[in-house]
Amino acid sequence: MAAIPLDLLDRIRALERQVRELSGRSQMRPAMDTITHGRVTIGEGGSLAVIGPSGKVALSTGQWPDGTYGTRLGRDDGSAAWTVGGSGTDTANMVRMWSRGGSAIVMDDAYSDRHLGRPSLPLPWQPTSATTNSTTGAISWYAATRVQCPVFWLGIETYCPTNLSARIELEANTAGSNTWENWQTWTVSGGTAGRWTANEITRPMHRLPHFTHITLRIRQTVTSGQGSVTTNVLGSYQRNTFTPGEAPQAPPASLTKTTAPLVTGAPAAEPARLAPTLRADNP
């Protein structure tokens, strides 16, 4: 009988051992909690949810019950912390951060694709000469900011003494030159006893891209009578749109810091939400 080398027998025994190991592993269920390579696809209207022991959803992504698609991050108590998308045509594809009480504290805008919706950002004004008797026009307030939200709001009041009338103008500069666009003009009068007149201005940021630098000013002119006119800024901010009609018009494609054309024409009439008020005190 021919002699079989010992190393060959060792190799045969090692091969048998490996075959047994492979046979055993083929009968084992592979791990289902790890993906090391490749891509996971959920199609046909599917979704993925991560649900805690209490039944609260910590993460869900995919198709929502209304048929749209989005992503939701939740807190331990089930309240939403961050969502992309949502129900209804007004909020479709919006990105929103939610407070624990259920208010959207950070979001893009429902009707303007180019602007921030929330938070509303205050716009501080600096007085130069709040009181004037100029008949040719004097600047009383200045403000400068970058456009973030799509709608501008200003609350203002003006005092006129007896038998005096004045013109108030809100102007904007976006071109970086000494060219000013008229955003709003209105008249006030003191009547027979002198009075304060309140005005509220709401205006879309027409043709102004997000993050455009803008300078604003308020000009006062005495148009009739003797004495001085005084204007106070009560407050001012940028905010989100409330209706589709408040969405700003799109900026021209050629808009730049140095060549940006200013909006022409008078702005639309503002709703009369603040009636004129009378105050007995003088400025």
PDB file of C-alpha atoms in Angstrom, residues 11-249:
ATOM      1  CA  ARG A  11      -5.154  19.052   4.615  1.00  0.00           C
ATOM      2  CA  ILE A  12      -8.045  16.631   4.069  1.00  0.00           C
ATOM      3  CA  ARG A  13      -9.061  16.866   7.740  1.00  0.00           C
ATOM      4  CA  ALA A  14      -8.897  20.697   7.609  1.00  0.00           C
ATOM      5  CA  LEU A  15     -11.044  20.690   4.461  1.00  0.00           C
ATOM      6  CA  GLU A  16     -13.655  18.466   6.113  1.00  0.00           C
ATOM      7  CA  ARG A  17     -13.773  20.817   9.097  1.00  0.00           C
ATOM      8  CA  GLN A  18     -14.345  23.849   6.866  1.00  0.00           C
ATOM      9  CA  VAL A  19     -17.123  22.036   4.961  1.00  0.00           C
ATOM     10  CA  ARG A  20     -18.892  21.274   8.252  1.00  0.00           C
ATOM     11  CA  GLU A  21     -18.619  24.937   9.333  1.00  0.00           C
ATOM     12  CA  LEU A  22     -19.999  26.195   6.051  1.00  0.00           C
ATOM     13  CA  SER A  23     -22.843  23.676   6.181  1.00  0.00           C
ATOM     14  CA  GLY A  24     -23.781  24.828   9.670  1.00  0.00           C
ATOM     15  CA  ARG A  25     -23.672  28.490   8.826  1.00  0.00           C
ATOM     16  CA  SER A  26     -25.937  27.995   5.819  1.00  0.00           C
ATOM     17  CA  GLN A  27     -28.660  26.866   8.213  1.00  0.00           C
ATOM     18  CA  MET A  28     -28.310  29.934  10.475  1.00  0.00           C
ATOM     19  CA  ARG A  29     -30.595  33.002  10.070  1.00  0.00           C
ATOM     20  CA  PRO A  30     -28.499  36.036   9.085  1.00  0.00           C
ATOM     21  CA  ALA A  31     -28.505  39.173  11.294  1.00  0.00           C
ATOM     22  CA  MET A  32     -31.399  41.505  10.415  1.00  0.00           C
ATOM     23  CA  ASP A  33     -30.302  44.614  12.306  1.00  0.00           C
ATOM     24  CA  THR A  34     -27.221  45.652  10.326  1.00  0.00           C
ATOM     25  CA  ILE A  35     -26.717  46.844   6.769  1.00  0.00           C
ATOM     26  CA  THR A  36     -23.043  46.963   5.905  1.00  0.00           C
ATOM     27  CA  HIS A  37     -23.199  47.610   2.161  1.00  0.00           C
ATOM     28  CA  GLY A  38     -25.742  48.628  -0.420  1.00  0.00           C
ATOM     29  CA  ARG A  39     -28.785  50.862  -0.548  1.00  0.00           C
ATOM     30  CA  VAL A  40     -32.159  50.518   1.151  1.00  0.00           C
ATOM     31  CA  THR A  41     -35.125  51.561  -0.986  1.00  0.00           C
ATOM     32  CA  ILE A  42     -38.703  52.036   0.177  1.00  0.00           C
ATOM     33  CA  GLY A  43     -41.040  52.574  -2.750  1.00  0.00           C
ATOM     34  CA  GLU A  44     -44.659  52.229  -3.788  1.00  0.00           C
ATOM     35  CA  GLY A  45     -45.868  54.714  -1.179  1.00  0.00           C
ATOM     36  CA  GLY A  46     -44.039  53.064   1.707  1.00  0.00           C
ATOM     37  CA  SER A  47     -42.682  54.661   4.857  1.00  0.00           C
ATOM     38  CA  LEU A  48     -40.264  54.042   7.710  1.00  0.00           C
ATOM     39  CA  ALA A  49     -41.068  54.659  11.378  1.00  0.00           C
ATOM     40  CA  VAL A  50     -39.055  54.421  14.580  1.00  0.00           C
ATOM     41  CA  ILE A  51     -41.420  53.915  17.545  1.00  0.00           C
ATOM     42  CA  GLY A  52     -40.378  53.975  21.183  1.00  0.00           C
ATOM     43  CA  PRO A  53     -41.546  51.557  23.907  1.00  0.00           C
ATOM     44  CA  SER A  54     -44.365  53.966  24.823  1.00  0.00           C
ATOM     45  CA  GLY A  55     -45.696  53.891  21.272  1.00  0.00           C
ATOM     46  CA  LYS A  56     -44.567  57.448  20.470  1.00  0.00           C
ATOM     47  CA  VAL A  57     -43.048  58.047  17.038  1.00  0.00           C
ATOM     48  CA  ALA A  58     -39.444  59.277  17.214  1.00  0.00           C
ATOM     49  CA  LEU A  59     -38.851  59.270  13.444  1.00  0.00           C
ATOM     50  CA  SER A  60     -41.046  58.757  10.425  1.00  0.00           C
ATOM     51  CA  THR A  61     -40.221  59.303   6.776  1.00  0.00           C
ATOM     52  CA  GLY A  62     -41.937  58.427   3.529  1.00  0.00           C
ATOM     53  CA  GLN A  63     -45.537  58.822   2.449  1.00  0.00           C
ATOM     54  CA  TRP A  64     -47.881  60.581   4.880  1.00  0.00           C
ATOM     55  CA  PRO A  65     -51.564  59.678   5.341  1.00  0.00           C
ATOM     56  CA  ASP A  66     -52.640  62.521   3.008  1.00  0.00           C
ATOM     57  CA  GLY A  67     -50.504  61.134   0.169  1.00  0.00           C
ATOM     58  CA  THR A  68     -47.649  63.632   0.372  1.00  0.00           C
ATOM     59  CA  TYR A  69     -44.089  62.733   1.345  1.00  0.00           C
ATOM     60  CA  GLY A  70     -42.040  64.107   4.191  1.00  0.00           C
ATOM     61  CA  THR A  71     -40.024  63.494   7.329  1.00  0.00           C
ATOM     62  CA  ARG A  72     -40.920  63.987  10.987  1.00  0.00           C
ATOM     63  CA  LEU A  73     -38.673  63.979  14.060  1.00  0.00           C
ATOM     64  CA  GLY A  74     -40.505  63.608  17.358  1.00  0.00           C
ATOM     65  CA  ARG A  75     -39.776  63.989  21.052  1.00  0.00           C
ATOM     66  CA  ASP A  76     -40.194  61.342  23.728  1.00  0.00           C
ATOM     67  CA  ASP A  77     -43.724  62.570  24.427  1.00  0.00           C
ATOM     68  CA  GLY A  78     -44.707  62.220  20.758  1.00  0.00           C
ATOM     69  CA  SER A  79     -44.811  65.934  19.954  1.00  0.00           C
ATOM     70  CA  ALA A  80     -43.175  67.043  16.702  1.00  0.00           C
ATOM     71  CA  ALA A  81     -39.756  68.674  16.918  1.00  0.00           C
ATOM     72  CA  TRP A  82     -38.927  69.017  13.209  1.00  0.00           C
ATOM     73  CA  THR A  83     -40.940  68.323  10.060  1.00  0.00           C
ATOM     74  CA  VAL A  84     -40.340  68.491   6.336  1.00  0.00           C
ATOM     75  CA  GLY A  85     -43.604  68.566   4.428  1.00  0.00           C
ATOM     76  CA  GLY A  86     -47.068  68.468   5.852  1.00  0.00           C
ATOM     77  CA  SER A  87     -50.760  68.352   5.173  1.00  0.00           C
ATOM     78  CA  GLY A  88     -52.541  70.763   2.893  1.00  0.00           C
ATOM     79  CA  THR A  89     -51.420  72.727  -0.174  1.00  0.00           C
ATOM     80  CA  ASP A  90     -50.396  75.803   1.849  1.00  0.00           C
ATOM     81  CA  THR A  91     -47.763  73.956   3.870  1.00  0.00           C
ATOM     82  CA  ALA A  92     -46.574  71.349   1.364  1.00  0.00           C
ATOM     83  CA  ASN A  93     -42.780  70.910   1.395  1.00  0.00           C
ATOM     84  CA  MET A  94     -42.301  73.416   4.214  1.00  0.00           C
ATOM     85  CA  VAL A  95     -39.500  72.924   6.729  1.00  0.00           C
ATOM     86  CA  ARG A  96     -40.607  73.683  10.294  1.00  0.00           C
ATOM     87  CA  MET A  97     -39.139  73.512  13.792  1.00  0.00           C
ATOM     88  CA  TRP A  98     -41.792  73.141  16.481  1.00  0.00           C
ATOM     89  CA  SER A  99     -41.903  74.284  20.080  1.00  0.00           C
ATOM     90  CA  ARG A 100     -42.978  71.800  22.737  1.00  0.00           C
ATOM     91  CA  GLY A 101     -46.306  73.626  22.802  1.00  0.00           C
ATOM     92  CA  GLY A 102     -46.932  73.001  19.095  1.00  0.00           C
ATOM     93  CA  SER A 103     -46.008  76.382  17.579  1.00  0.00           C
ATOM     94  CA  ALA A 104     -43.794  76.672  14.498  1.00  0.00           C
ATOM     95  CA  ILE A 105     -40.871  78.742  15.781  1.00  0.00           C
ATOM     96  CA  VAL A 106     -38.615  78.389  12.700  1.00  0.00           C
ATOM     97  CA  MET A 107     -39.917  77.786   9.172  1.00  0.00           C
ATOM     98  CA  ASP A 108     -39.685  78.812   5.578  1.00  0.00           C
ATOM     99  CA  ASP A 109     -42.624  80.675   4.083  1.00  0.00           C
ATOM    100  CA  ALA A 110     -45.863  79.059   2.912  1.00  0.00           C
ATOM    101  CA  TYR A 111     -46.356  81.343  -0.117  1.00  0.00           C
ATOM    102  CA  SER A 112     -42.908  82.784  -0.871  1.00  0.00           C
ATOM    103  CA  ASP A 113     -40.309  80.240  -1.946  1.00  0.00           C
ATOM    104  CA  ARG A 114     -37.443  82.700  -1.524  1.00  0.00           C
ATOM    105  CA  HIS A 115     -37.848  83.934   2.060  1.00  0.00           C
ATOM    106  CA  LEU A 116     -37.765  82.963   5.711  1.00  0.00           C
ATOM    107  CA  GLY A 117     -41.202  82.625   7.288  1.00  0.00           C
ATOM    108  CA  ARG A 118     -40.490  82.563  11.021  1.00  0.00           C
ATOM    109  CA  PRO A 119     -39.261  83.976  13.264  1.00  0.00           C
ATOM    110  CA  SER A 120     -40.423  87.530  12.629  1.00  0.00           C
ATOM    111  CA  LEU A 121     -37.398  89.797  12.789  1.00  0.00           C
ATOM    112  CA  PRO A 122     -37.532  93.271  14.405  1.00  0.00           C
ATOM    113  CA  LEU A 123     -36.358  96.216  12.352  1.00  0.00           C
ATOM    114  CA  PRO A 124     -34.825  98.944  14.566  1.00  0.00           C
ATOM    115  CA  TRP A 125     -35.133 102.605  13.538  1.00  0.00           C
ATOM    116  CA  GLN A 126     -32.810 105.477  14.462  1.00  0.00           C
ATOM    117  CA  PRO A 127     -34.207 109.034  14.808  1.00  0.00           C
ATOM    118  CA  THR A 128     -32.461 111.959  13.154  1.00  0.00           C
ATOM    119  CA  SER A 129     -34.946 114.801  13.590  1.00  0.00           C
ATOM    120  CA  ALA A 130     -38.286 113.469  14.747  1.00  0.00           C
ATOM    121  CA  THR A 131     -39.688 117.016  14.927  1.00  0.00           C
ATOM    122  CA  THR A 132     -39.437 119.465  12.019  1.00  0.00           C
ATOM    123  CA  ASN A 133     -41.095 122.532  10.516  1.00  0.00           C
ATOM    124  CA  SER A 134     -39.476 121.983   7.108  1.00  0.00           C
ATOM    125  CA  THR A 135     -41.607 122.785   4.074  1.00  0.00           C
ATOM    126  CA  THR A 136     -39.158 121.099   1.688  1.00  0.00           C
ATOM    127  CA  GLY A 137     -38.860 117.730   3.444  1.00  0.00           C
ATOM    128  CA  ALA A 138     -36.703 116.495   6.324  1.00  0.00           C
ATOM    129  CA  ILE A 139     -35.548 112.973   7.171  1.00  0.00           C
ATOM    130  CA  SER A 140     -36.822 111.970  10.601  1.00  0.00           C
ATOM    131  CA  TRP A 141     -35.964 108.246  10.862  1.00  0.00           C
ATOM    132  CA  TYR A 142     -33.501 105.794   9.287  1.00  0.00           C
ATOM    133  CA  ALA A 143     -33.293 101.981   9.317  1.00  0.00           C
ATOM    134  CA  ALA A 144     -31.084  99.426   7.584  1.00  0.00           C
ATOM    135  CA  THR A 145     -31.381  95.647   7.422  1.00  0.00           C
ATOM    136  CA  ARG A 146     -31.141  92.604   5.188  1.00  0.00           C
ATOM    137  CA  VAL A 147     -34.334  91.223   3.704  1.00  0.00           C
ATOM    138  CA  GLN A 148     -35.178  87.939   5.437  1.00  0.00           C
ATOM    139  CA  CYS A 149     -38.986  87.623   5.561  1.00  0.00           C
ATOM    140  CA  PRO A 150     -41.365  88.397   2.686  1.00  0.00           C
ATOM    141  CA  VAL A 151     -43.566  91.053   4.352  1.00  0.00           C
ATOM    142  CA  PHE A 152     -42.620  94.435   5.856  1.00  0.00           C
ATOM    143  CA  TRP A 153     -44.638  95.978   8.705  1.00  0.00           C
ATOM    144  CA  LEU A 154     -44.406  99.453  10.273  1.00  0.00           C
ATOM    145  CA  GLY A 155     -46.424 101.093  13.039  1.00  0.00           C
ATOM    146  CA  ILE A 156     -46.137 104.888  13.180  1.00  0.00           C
ATOM    147  CA  GLU A 157     -47.809 107.944  14.701  1.00  0.00           C
ATOM    148  CA  THR A 158     -47.597 111.636  13.803  1.00  0.00           C
ATOM    149  CA  TYR A 159     -48.550 114.739  15.771  1.00  0.00           C
ATOM    150  CA  CYS A 160     -49.761 117.878  14.004  1.00  0.00           C
ATOM    151  CA  PRO A 161     -50.662 121.070  15.905  1.00  0.00           C
ATOM    152  CA  THR A 162     -53.794 123.099  15.221  1.00  0.00           C
ATOM    153  CA  ASN A 163     -54.465 123.901  11.548  1.00  0.00           C
ATOM    154  CA  LEU A 164     -51.245 122.269  10.353  1.00  0.00           C
ATOM    155  CA  SER A 165     -51.065 119.587   7.643  1.00  0.00           C
ATOM    156  CA  ALA A 166     -48.084 117.443   6.685  1.00  0.00           C
ATOM    157  CA  ARG A 167     -47.017 114.795   4.211  1.00  0.00           C
ATOM    158  CA  ILE A 168     -45.235 111.638   5.474  1.00  0.00           C
ATOM    159  CA  GLU A 169     -43.226 109.461   3.101  1.00  0.00           C
ATOM    160  CA  LEU A 170     -41.702 106.026   3.571  1.00  0.00           C
ATOM    161  CA  GLU A 171     -38.819 105.477   1.144  1.00  0.00           C
ATOM    162  CA  ALA A 172     -36.444 102.587   0.414  1.00  0.00           C
ATOM    163  CA  ASN A 173     -33.022 102.270  -1.155  1.00  0.00           C
ATOM    164  CA  THR A 174     -31.773  98.910  -2.425  1.00  0.00           C
ATOM    165  CA  ALA A 175     -29.370  99.981  -5.175  1.00  0.00           C
ATOM    166  CA  GLY A 176     -26.567 101.343  -3.005  1.00  0.00           C
ATOM    167  CA  SER A 177     -26.883 104.806  -4.559  1.00  0.00           C
ATOM    168  CA  ASN A 178     -28.801 107.962  -3.715  1.00  0.00           C
ATOM    169  CA  THR A 179     -31.896 106.738  -5.537  1.00  0.00           C
ATOM    170  CA  TRP A 180     -34.911 106.229  -3.309  1.00  0.00           C
ATOM    171  CA  GLU A 181     -38.123 104.397  -4.061  1.00  0.00           C
ATOM    172  CA  ASN A 182     -41.398 105.615  -2.592  1.00  0.00           C
ATOM    173  CA  TRP A 183     -43.080 102.822  -0.645  1.00  0.00           C
ATOM    174  CA  GLN A 184     -45.923 104.828   0.875  1.00  0.00           C
ATOM    175  CA  THR A 185     -47.111 108.445   1.113  1.00  0.00           C
ATOM    176  CA  TRP A 186     -49.905 109.725   3.343  1.00  0.00           C
ATOM    177  CA  THR A 187     -51.113 113.029   4.769  1.00  0.00           C
ATOM    178  CA  VAL A 188     -51.966 114.020   8.337  1.00  0.00           C
ATOM    179  CA  SER A 189     -53.526 117.135   9.839  1.00  0.00           C
ATOM    180  CA  GLY A 190     -53.964 118.671  13.257  1.00  0.00           C
ATOM    181  CA  GLY A 191     -57.576 119.728  12.815  1.00  0.00           C
ATOM    182  CA  THR A 192     -58.888 122.459  15.094  1.00  0.00           C
ATOM    183  CA  ALA A 193     -57.220 121.247  18.297  1.00  0.00           C
ATOM    184  CA  GLY A 194     -54.057 119.380  17.284  1.00  0.00           C
ATOM    185  CA  ARG A 195     -53.904 115.604  17.340  1.00  0.00           C
ATOM    186  CA  TRP A 196     -51.922 112.391  16.928  1.00  0.00           C
ATOM    187  CA  THR A 197     -52.669 110.237  13.882  1.00  0.00           C
ATOM    188  CA  ALA A 198     -51.671 106.570  13.866  1.00  0.00           C
ATOM    189  CA  ASN A 199     -50.883 104.624  10.714  1.00  0.00           C
ATOM    190  CA  GLU A 200     -49.998 100.995  10.054  1.00  0.00           C
ATOM    191  CA  ILE A 201     -48.195  99.934   6.881  1.00  0.00           C
ATOM    192  CA  THR A 202     -47.959  96.366   5.591  1.00  0.00           C
ATOM    193  CA  ARG A 203     -46.140  95.757   2.340  1.00  0.00           C
ATOM    194  CA  PRO A 204     -44.621  92.731   0.526  1.00  0.00           C
ATOM    195  CA  MET A 205     -40.886  92.893  -0.180  1.00  0.00           C
ATOM    196  CA  HIS A 206     -41.515  93.074  -3.928  1.00  0.00           C
ATOM    197  CA  ARG A 207     -38.600  92.082  -6.193  1.00  0.00           C
ATOM    198  CA  LEU A 208     -36.146  91.922  -3.278  1.00  0.00           C
ATOM    199  CA  PRO A 209     -34.251  88.610  -3.008  1.00  0.00           C
ATOM    200  CA  HIS A 210     -33.533  87.075   0.363  1.00  0.00           C
ATOM    201  CA  PHE A 211     -30.563  88.711   2.133  1.00  0.00           C
ATOM    202  CA  THR A 212     -30.672  91.875   0.026  1.00  0.00           C
ATOM    203  CA  HIS A 213     -29.400  94.919   1.935  1.00  0.00           C
ATOM    204  CA  ILE A 214     -32.054  97.624   2.211  1.00  0.00           C
ATOM    205  CA  THR A 215     -32.044 101.110   3.747  1.00  0.00           C
ATOM    206  CA  LEU A 216     -35.309 102.778   4.766  1.00  0.00           C
ATOM    207  CA  ARG A 217     -36.120 106.335   5.754  1.00  0.00           C
ATOM    208  CA  ILE A 218     -39.145 108.401   6.809  1.00  0.00           C
ATOM    209  CA  ARG A 219     -39.450 111.937   5.446  1.00  0.00           C
ATOM    210  CA  GLN A 220     -41.729 114.693   6.851  1.00  0.00           C
ATOM    211  CA  THR A 221     -42.898 117.819   5.046  1.00  0.00           C
ATOM    212  CA  VAL A 222     -45.138 120.595   6.377  1.00  0.00           C
ATOM    213  CA  THR A 223     -47.590 121.317   3.570  1.00  0.00           C
ATOM    214  CA  SER A 224     -49.749 124.007   5.191  1.00  0.00           C
ATOM    215  CA  GLY A 225     -50.057 125.958   8.441  1.00  0.00           C
ATOM    216  CA  GLN A 226     -47.518 127.096  11.003  1.00  0.00           C
ATOM    217  CA  GLY A 227     -45.592 124.969  13.467  1.00  0.00           C
ATOM    218  CA  SER A 228     -43.776 121.635  13.592  1.00  0.00           C
ATOM    219  CA  VAL A 229     -44.756 118.051  12.875  1.00  0.00           C
ATOM    220  CA  THR A 230     -43.508 115.121  14.976  1.00  0.00           C
ATOM    221  CA  THR A 231     -43.398 111.459  13.934  1.00  0.00           C
ATOM    222  CA  ASN A 232     -42.699 108.486  16.203  1.00  0.00           C
ATOM    223  CA  VAL A 233     -41.965 104.928  15.081  1.00  0.00           C
ATOM    224  CA  LEU A 234     -43.991 102.584  17.285  1.00  0.00           C
ATOM    225  CA  GLY A 235     -42.444  99.392  15.949  1.00  0.00           C
ATOM    226  CA  SER A 236     -41.339  97.630  12.784  1.00  0.00           C
ATOM    227  CA  TYR A 237     -40.538  94.076  11.725  1.00  0.00           C
ATOM    228  CA  GLN A 238     -40.423  91.548   8.898  1.00  0.00           C
ATOM    229  CA  ARG A 239     -42.894  88.640   8.981  1.00  0.00           C
ATOM    230  CA  ASN A 240     -44.239  85.662   7.051  1.00  0.00           C
ATOM    231  CA  THR A 241     -47.088  85.839   4.566  1.00  0.00           C
ATOM    232  CA  PHE A 242     -50.636  85.292   5.820  1.00  0.00           C
ATOM    233  CA  THR A 243     -52.286  84.913   2.386  1.00  0.00           C
ATOM    234  CA  PRO A 244     -51.092  84.127  -1.155  1.00  0.00           C
ATOM    235  CA  GLY A 245     -51.673  87.776  -2.092  1.00  0.00           C
ATOM    236  CA  GLU A 246     -48.890  88.887   0.275  1.00  0.00           C
ATOM    237  CA  ALA A 247     -46.204  86.903  -1.570  1.00  0.00           C
ATOM    238  CA  PRO A 248     -43.623  89.319  -3.044  1.00  0.00           C
ATOM    239  CA  GLN A 249     -43.132  89.573  -6.777  1.00  0.00           C
TER     240      GLN A 249
END
